[in-house]
Short mmCIF file of C-alpha atoms in Angstrom, two decimals:
data_model
loop_
_atom_site.label_atom_id
_atom_site.label_comp_id
_atom_site.label_asym_id
_atom_site.label_seq_id
_atom_site.Cartn_x
_atom_site.Cartn_y
_atom_site.Cartn_z
CA MET A 17 14.41 -11.80 -38.16
CA LEU A 18 12.42 -10.43 -35.23
CA GLN A 19 10.35 -8.22 -37.52
CA ALA A 20 9.60 -11.17 -39.79
CA ALA A 21 8.68 -13.33 -36.79
CA ARG A 22 6.26 -10.70 -35.50
CA SER A 23 4.59 -10.53 -38.91
CA ALA A 24 4.27 -14.32 -39.25
CA THR A 25 1.41 -16.38 -37.88
CA PRO A 26 2.06 -19.55 -35.82
CA GLY A 27 3.20 -22.31 -38.18
CA GLU A 28 4.12 -19.89 -41.00
CA GLU A 29 7.51 -20.19 -42.67
CA PHE A 30 9.76 -17.36 -43.92
CA THR A 31 13.31 -16.91 -45.20
CA ILE A 32 16.00 -14.60 -43.77
CA GLU A 33 19.38 -14.32 -45.52
CA GLY A 34 18.92 -17.64 -47.29
CA THR A 35 17.80 -19.63 -44.21
CA GLN A 36 14.21 -20.79 -43.80
CA TYR A 37 12.51 -20.59 -40.40
CA ARG A 38 9.13 -21.59 -39.03
CA ARG A 39 7.32 -19.75 -36.27
CA THR A 40 6.25 -22.46 -33.85
CA GLY A 41 2.71 -22.86 -32.65
CA ARG A 42 3.37 -22.06 -29.00
CA ASP A 43 4.87 -18.76 -27.90
CA GLY A 44 5.51 -17.12 -24.58
CA SER A 45 6.02 -18.49 -21.09
CA HIS A 46 5.58 -17.40 -17.48
CA TRP A 47 8.99 -15.69 -17.53
CA ARG A 48 8.92 -14.44 -21.11
CA PRO A 49 5.35 -13.66 -22.14
CA THR A 50 6.53 -11.81 -25.27
CA ALA A 51 8.67 -14.71 -26.54
CA LEU A 52 8.48 -15.51 -30.28
CA PHE A 53 9.87 -19.00 -30.85
CA LEU A 54 11.37 -19.98 -34.22
CA ALA A 55 12.82 -23.22 -35.53
CA PRO A 56 15.08 -23.77 -38.58
CA VAL A 57 13.33 -25.75 -41.32
CA GLU A 58 16.04 -27.24 -43.57
CA GLU A 59 18.54 -28.09 -40.81
CA PRO A 60 16.60 -29.41 -37.81
CA GLY A 61 17.71 -27.87 -34.57
CA PRO A 62 16.37 -26.55 -31.26
CA ARG A 63 13.90 -23.72 -31.43
CA PHE A 64 14.97 -20.31 -30.14
CA ASP A 65 13.32 -17.11 -28.96
CA ALA A 66 13.67 -14.35 -31.58
CA GLU A 67 12.86 -11.67 -28.97
CA CYS A 68 15.65 -12.93 -26.73
CA GLU A 69 18.14 -13.29 -29.59
CA GLU A 70 17.48 -9.75 -30.82
CA ASN A 71 17.80 -8.37 -27.29
CA ASN A 72 21.12 -10.19 -26.77
CA ALA A 73 22.40 -9.00 -30.15
CA PHE A 74 21.58 -5.37 -29.37
CA TRP A 75 23.20 -5.31 -25.93
CA THR A 76 26.27 -7.19 -27.19
CA TRP A 77 26.69 -4.53 -29.87
CA ALA A 78 26.01 -1.67 -27.44
CA GLY A 79 28.43 -3.05 -24.84
CA ILE A 80 31.26 -3.57 -27.32
CA GLU A 81 30.82 -0.16 -28.94
CA ILE A 82 30.71 1.81 -25.67
CA LEU A 83 33.57 -0.16 -24.10
CA ARG A 84 35.89 0.28 -27.08
CA ARG A 85 35.02 3.96 -27.62
CA THR A 86 35.32 5.04 -23.97
CA GLY A 87 37.79 2.66 -22.33
CA ALA A 88 35.41 2.44 -19.37
CA ARG A 89 35.69 -0.34 -16.84
CA ILE A 90 32.74 -2.74 -16.73
CA GLU A 91 31.35 -1.21 -13.51
CA LYS A 92 31.60 2.28 -15.04
CA LEU A 93 29.79 1.13 -18.18
CA LEU A 94 26.86 -0.10 -16.10
CA GLU A 95 26.82 3.09 -13.99
CA LEU A 96 26.24 5.28 -17.06
CA THR A 97 22.95 7.14 -16.89
CA HIS A 98 21.08 9.63 -19.05
CA LEU A 99 22.48 12.25 -16.66
CA SER A 100 26.06 11.26 -17.60
CA LEU A 101 25.68 13.14 -20.88
CA ARG A 102 26.71 16.78 -21.22
CA GLN A 103 27.23 19.46 -23.84
CA TYR A 104 29.92 22.10 -24.05
CA GLN A 105 29.74 25.04 -26.42
CA ALA A 106 33.19 26.27 -27.38
CA PRO A 107 33.86 30.00 -27.93
CA THR A 108 33.92 29.25 -31.67
CA GLY A 109 30.27 28.17 -31.45
CA GLU A 110 31.08 24.48 -31.89
CA THR A 111 29.00 22.19 -29.67
CA ALA A 112 30.88 19.27 -28.13
CA PRO A 113 28.85 16.40 -26.59
CA LEU A 114 30.62 14.96 -23.55
CA LEU A 115 30.23 11.71 -21.61
CA GLN A 116 31.03 11.74 -17.88
CA ILE A 117 32.65 8.64 -16.36
CA SER A 118 31.97 8.67 -12.61
CA PRO A 119 34.85 8.31 -10.12
CA SER A 120 35.54 5.35 -7.84
CA LYS A 121 38.15 4.32 -5.31
CA THR A 122 40.29 2.74 -8.05
CA ASP A 123 39.47 4.86 -11.12
CA ARG A 124 39.58 8.61 -11.63
CA GLU A 125 36.69 10.67 -12.93
CA ARG A 126 36.96 11.85 -16.51
CA VAL A 127 34.89 13.35 -19.29
CA ILE A 128 35.18 12.03 -22.85
CA PRO A 129 34.47 14.23 -25.90
CA ALA A 130 31.90 12.13 -27.76
CA ASP A 131 32.43 11.86 -31.50
CA PRO A 132 29.37 11.58 -33.79
CA ASP A 133 29.61 7.77 -33.85
CA LEU A 134 29.50 7.54 -30.04
CA VAL A 135 26.61 10.03 -29.94
CA ALA A 136 24.66 7.94 -32.47
CA ILE A 137 25.23 4.77 -30.39
CA LEU A 138 24.06 6.48 -27.19
CA ALA A 139 21.03 7.82 -29.07
CA ARG A 140 20.03 4.32 -30.19
CA ILE A 141 20.33 3.05 -26.61
CA ILE A 142 18.26 5.93 -25.25
CA ARG A 143 15.53 5.55 -27.89
CA ARG A 144 15.34 1.81 -27.21
CA ILE A 145 14.95 2.05 -23.43
CA LYS A 146 12.68 5.11 -23.51
CA GLY A 147 10.26 3.56 -25.97
CA THR A 148 7.17 5.78 -26.02
CA GLU A 149 7.92 7.30 -22.60
CA GLU A 150 9.21 10.83 -22.06
CA ARG A 151 12.22 9.76 -20.05
CA VAL A 152 14.47 6.78 -19.35
CA PRO A 153 12.93 4.47 -16.69
CA LEU A 154 14.41 4.88 -13.19
CA LEU A 155 16.05 1.76 -11.72
CA THR A 156 18.17 0.95 -8.69
CA ARG A 157 21.47 -0.85 -9.25
CA TYR A 158 23.36 -3.14 -6.89
CA ASP A 159 27.00 -2.14 -6.46
CA GLY A 160 29.00 -5.35 -6.09
CA TYR A 161 32.02 -3.55 -4.65
CA GLU A 162 30.27 -1.41 -2.06
CA ARG A 163 27.54 -4.04 -1.56
CA VAL A 164 24.70 -1.54 -1.52
CA PHE A 165 21.80 -0.62 -3.79
CA GLY A 166 22.06 2.81 -5.36
CA PRO A 167 19.25 5.36 -5.73
CA PRO A 168 16.75 5.12 -8.62
CA LEU A 169 18.51 6.62 -11.65
CA PRO A 170 17.97 6.55 -15.45
CA HIS A 171 20.60 3.86 -16.15
CA LEU A 172 21.41 3.34 -19.84
CA PHE A 173 22.19 -0.38 -19.66
CA GLN A 174 18.80 -1.76 -18.65
CA CYS A 175 16.56 -4.36 -20.24
CA PRO A 176 13.71 -6.72 -19.33
CA SER A 177 14.79 -9.79 -17.38
CA GLN A 178 12.54 -12.28 -15.58
CA HIS A 179 9.44 -10.28 -16.38
CA ARG A 180 10.75 -6.92 -15.11
CA LEU A 181 13.21 -4.17 -16.01
CA GLN A 182 16.68 -4.55 -14.47
CA VAL A 183 20.11 -2.96 -14.84
CA ILE A 184 22.27 -5.41 -16.78
CA SER A 185 24.79 -7.21 -14.55
CA PRO A 186 28.56 -7.40 -15.15
CA ASN A 187 28.32 -11.19 -15.52
CA ARG A 188 25.67 -10.80 -18.21
CA ILE A 189 27.96 -8.50 -20.23
CA ARG A 190 30.78 -11.02 -19.91
CA GLU A 191 28.47 -13.83 -21.06
CA LEU A 192 27.41 -11.82 -24.12
CA LEU A 193 31.04 -11.10 -25.07
CA THR A 194 32.02 -14.76 -24.65
CA GLY A 195 29.07 -15.97 -26.72
CA HIS A 196 29.78 -13.46 -29.47
CA ALA A 197 33.43 -14.52 -29.74
CA LEU A 198 32.39 -18.19 -29.96
CA ARG A 199 29.85 -17.50 -32.71
CA ALA A 200 32.41 -15.45 -34.62
CA GLY A 201 34.84 -18.38 -34.51
CA ILE A 202 37.75 -16.21 -33.33
CA VAL A 203 40.71 -18.41 -32.37
CA ASP A 204 44.20 -17.94 -30.97
CA VAL A 205 47.38 -18.89 -32.84
CA ASP A 206 47.14 -22.42 -31.42
CA GLY A 207 43.56 -22.81 -32.64
CA SER A 208 41.94 -22.50 -29.22
CA PRO A 209 38.88 -20.21 -28.96
CA LEU A 210 39.61 -16.66 -27.88
CA ARG A 211 37.62 -15.02 -25.13
CA PHE A 212 37.20 -11.28 -24.72
CA THR A 213 36.70 -9.54 -21.39
CA PRO A 214 35.47 -5.97 -20.87
CA HIS A 215 38.97 -4.98 -19.78
CA ASP A 216 40.38 -6.06 -23.16
CA PHE A 217 38.45 -3.20 -24.76
CA ARG A 218 39.93 -0.80 -22.20
CA ARG A 219 43.39 -1.83 -23.41
CA ILE A 220 42.31 -1.38 -27.04
CA PHE A 221 41.00 2.10 -26.23
CA SER A 222 44.19 3.05 -24.43
CA THR A 223 46.32 1.81 -27.31
CA GLU A 224 44.32 3.46 -30.08
CA THR A 225 43.49 6.82 -28.51
CA VAL A 226 46.12 7.32 -25.78
CA ASN A 227 43.26 7.39 -23.26
CA GLY A 228 42.01 10.76 -24.47
CA GLY A 229 39.60 11.64 -21.65
CA LEU A 230 39.51 15.25 -20.47
CA PRO A 231 41.14 15.80 -17.05
CA ILE A 232 38.25 16.25 -14.65
CA HIS A 233 39.49 19.57 -13.23
CA ILE A 234 39.29 21.08 -16.74
CA ALA A 235 35.95 19.42 -17.50
CA ALA A 236 34.52 20.66 -14.20
CA LYS A 237 35.60 24.20 -15.04
CA LEU A 238 34.00 24.27 -18.48
CA LEU A 239 30.78 22.64 -17.22
CA GLY A 240 30.29 24.84 -14.20
CA HIS A 241 31.70 22.14 -11.90
CA LEU A 242 29.44 19.58 -13.54
CA ASP A 243 26.30 21.23 -12.21
CA LEU A 244 23.27 19.55 -13.78
CA ASN A 245 21.51 22.91 -13.87
CA THR A 246 23.74 23.73 -16.85
CA THR A 247 21.61 21.24 -18.79
CA GLN A 248 18.13 22.52 -18.20
CA ALA A 249 16.46 19.81 -20.26
CA TYR A 250 17.29 17.24 -17.56
CA VAL A 251 15.69 19.40 -14.89
CA ALA A 252 12.57 19.61 -17.03
CA VAL A 253 12.38 15.85 -17.64
CA TYR A 254 13.51 14.28 -14.36
CA PRO A 255 12.16 14.99 -10.85
CA GLU A 256 14.32 17.13 -8.60
CA GLU A 257 14.82 14.11 -6.34
CA VAL A 258 16.52 12.17 -9.16
CA ILE A 259 18.85 15.08 -9.89
CA ARG A 260 19.72 15.30 -6.20
CA HIS A 261 20.35 11.56 -5.93
CA TYR A 262 22.73 11.67 -8.90
CA ARG A 263 24.67 14.60 -7.44
CA GLN A 264 24.96 12.84 -4.09
CA PHE A 265 26.13 9.65 -5.84
CA VAL A 266 28.94 11.47 -7.69
CA ASP A 267 29.89 13.68 -4.69
CA GLN A 268 30.18 10.63 -2.45
CA ARG A 269 32.44 8.92 -4.99
CA ARG A 270 34.63 12.02 -5.24
CA THR A 271 35.46 11.88 -1.54
CA HIS A 272 37.58 8.80 -2.26
CA ARG A 273 39.68 10.52 -4.93
CA PRO A 274 42.77 12.75 -4.38
CA SER A 275 41.82 16.43 -4.08
CA GLU A 276 44.49 17.25 -6.67
CA GLU A 277 42.16 15.91 -9.37
CA TYR A 278 39.62 18.65 -8.62
CA ARG A 279 41.91 21.67 -8.49
CA GLU A 280 41.44 24.79 -10.59
CA PRO A 281 43.21 24.48 -13.97
CA SER A 282 46.22 26.67 -14.56
CA ASP A 283 46.16 29.37 -17.25
CA THR A 284 48.38 27.18 -19.45
CA GLU A 285 46.12 24.13 -19.07
CA TRP A 286 43.02 26.16 -19.81
CA GLN A 287 44.60 27.69 -22.92
CA ASP A 288 45.72 24.25 -24.11
CA PHE A 289 42.15 23.05 -23.79
CA ARG A 290 40.79 26.03 -25.74
CA ASP A 291 43.46 25.52 -28.41
CA HIS A 292 42.49 21.85 -28.77
CA PHE A 293 39.08 22.77 -30.20
CA SER A 294 40.39 25.53 -32.45
CA LEU A 295 43.22 23.37 -33.83
CA ARG A 296 40.81 20.59 -34.75
CA LYS A 297 39.25 22.67 -37.54
CA VAL A 298 40.75 21.88 -40.95
CA ALA A 299 39.71 22.59 -44.55
CA LEU A 300 37.84 19.32 -45.05
CA GLY A 301 36.15 19.15 -41.65
CA THR A 302 37.22 18.36 -38.08
CA CYS A 303 40.14 16.39 -36.68
CA ASP A 304 38.85 13.79 -34.20
CA ARG A 305 42.18 13.18 -32.46
CA PRO A 306 41.77 12.76 -28.70
CA TYR A 307 42.22 15.64 -26.32
CA GLY A 308 45.84 16.27 -25.39
CA THR A 309 47.35 14.49 -28.40
CA PRO A 310 49.23 16.17 -31.27
CA CYS A 311 48.72 15.60 -34.99
CA GLN A 312 50.61 12.39 -35.83
CA HIS A 313 50.02 12.45 -39.58
CA GLU A 314 51.91 15.61 -40.55
CA ASN A 315 48.64 17.36 -41.42
CA ALA A 316 48.04 14.99 -44.37
CA CYS A 317 44.30 15.19 -43.67
CA VAL A 318 43.10 13.30 -46.75
CA ARG A 319 45.06 10.24 -45.63
CA CYS A 320 44.34 10.66 -41.92
CA PRO A 321 41.79 8.28 -40.28
CA MET A 322 41.08 10.96 -37.65
CA LEU A 323 39.50 13.33 -40.18
CA ARG A 324 35.76 13.78 -39.64
CA LEU A 325 34.60 15.05 -43.04
CA ASP A 326 32.27 18.04 -43.10
CA LEU A 327 29.55 17.15 -45.62
CA THR A 328 29.44 20.76 -46.80
CA GLN A 329 33.09 20.34 -47.84
CA GLU A 330 32.45 17.24 -49.97
CA PRO A 331 32.77 19.28 -53.22
CA ARG A 332 36.27 20.26 -52.07
CA LEU A 333 37.10 16.56 -51.59
CA LEU A 334 35.85 15.78 -55.11
CA GLU A 335 37.98 18.62 -56.45
CA ILE A 336 41.04 17.16 -54.69
CA GLU A 337 40.20 13.78 -56.22
CA THR A 338 40.03 15.27 -59.73
CA ASN A 339 43.36 17.07 -59.28
CA THR A 340 44.98 13.93 -57.87
CA ARG A 341 43.84 11.86 -60.86
CA GLN A 342 45.26 14.46 -63.23
CA ARG A 343 48.59 14.41 -61.39
CA LEU A 344 48.53 10.60 -61.44
CA GLY A 345 48.07 10.59 -65.21
CA GLU A 346 51.01 12.94 -65.65
CA ALA A 347 53.20 10.87 -63.28
CA GLN A 348 52.37 7.67 -65.20
CA ARG A 349 53.25 9.30 -68.52
CA MET A 350 56.55 10.61 -67.13
CA GLN A 351 57.34 7.31 -65.35
CA TRP A 352 57.61 9.03 -61.94
CA LEU A 353 56.99 5.69 -60.25
CA GLY A 354 57.51 6.95 -56.70
CA GLU A 355 54.98 9.72 -57.34
CA VAL A 356 52.57 7.18 -58.87
CA ALA A 357 52.58 5.06 -55.70
CA GLY A 358 51.95 8.07 -53.47
CA LEU A 359 49.09 9.40 -55.62
CA GLN A 360 47.44 5.99 -55.82
CA GLU A 361 47.58 5.77 -52.02
CA SER A 362 45.97 9.21 -51.77
CA LEU A 363 43.15 8.12 -54.10
CA ARG A 364 42.55 5.05 -51.95
CA HIS A 365 42.12 7.26 -48.88
CA ILE A 366 39.89 9.67 -50.81
CA ALA A 367 37.63 6.75 -51.72
CA THR A 368 37.46 5.84 -48.03
CA LYS A 369 36.49 9.42 -47.17
CA LYS A 370 33.71 9.32 -49.78
CA GLN A 371 32.36 6.13 -48.20
CA GLN A 372 32.55 7.87 -44.83
CA ALA A 373 30.45 10.72 -46.22
CA ASP A 374 27.81 8.24 -47.38
CA ARG A 375 27.67 6.67 -43.90
CA MET A 376 27.44 10.08 -42.27
CA ARG A 377 24.43 10.96 -44.39
CA THR A 378 22.62 7.79 -43.30
CA GLN A 379 23.59 8.32 -39.64
CA SER A 380 22.87 12.05 -39.52
CA GLY A 381 19.37 11.45 -38.21
CA GLU A 382 20.66 9.30 -35.36
CA GLY A 383 23.43 11.78 -34.54
CA GLU A 384 21.00 14.71 -34.44
CA ALA A 385 18.66 12.70 -32.24
CA GLY A 386 21.55 11.91 -29.94
CA VAL A 387 22.60 15.54 -29.59
CA ALA A 388 18.98 16.46 -28.93
CA SER A 389 18.78 13.79 -26.23
CA LEU A 390 21.70 15.48 -24.43
CA GLY A 391 19.44 18.45 -23.78
#
């Protein structure tokens, strides 16, 4: 809609998804000079700003996706910066993007292995806020708990507001979630509208992934105690002062956490971590189960939602599909009804994996851009 509005001249009409709109004759204001106002044609209603609607839609999507994929608290979401992103190269050569969640008085520090979907989301956010610039703009953020402004850092959740760039506030995220639920028409069992809070997504994350963040003492070990010099691209892009401010910010937060969280990992813990990456490799690709959790699907990888298909192994998947169809035909002829049900279920999951492969091909560009943005 925004693209069509930008292409239209004042007074011109156009259709988006079956609804006709007119770009009004007056655009912009003192507070929103880039505003593009539209009005529905067939069903008269108030005009709206397409720039504002698109901006709200993007940050609603970004907030929901990051909250549900990381389990971060709202204040941790808004503290994420470009410097929160890391990479770890396992002894097998596999590169694992990681997202650092900073510590606080009430929440421990952790590092989350970022799956390709999370990397692609972070990449879209970074590309949006960087625009044509080399780096993410530096902004200060007001900490509502400590009641102080932080140092200028490349915060990820930033957007124009009142004619200037600002870090998005917690209340604004809550407003976007509430508005999205209302537009979606989600209701409770009694018919009353449901509201979602940022903490609801933390509960969803905990339920679905058993809160699979890496313990910080293991993450610190593998990342050289989270020294930013391990990611030289950041040092090349951001001034030394920004790097120093970020280190001071995290170090100051760590003073409020128990020292036990930052101990050296034992030999057993370190070996368990190394085994996690090696045990994720399977014939069809990689198992995306969270760190510290066992296989819960009895190694039935074709049926498992945690399987991240390797596109180079797609011919193997098609071969499994062919063999499964042959076995299904035999089972139907022999009236092995229990076998028929199981094979049909396997084919349903194989079809899902093929759709996943199609999505991965379309997202590969975004995922590669995201890994590149990690430095």
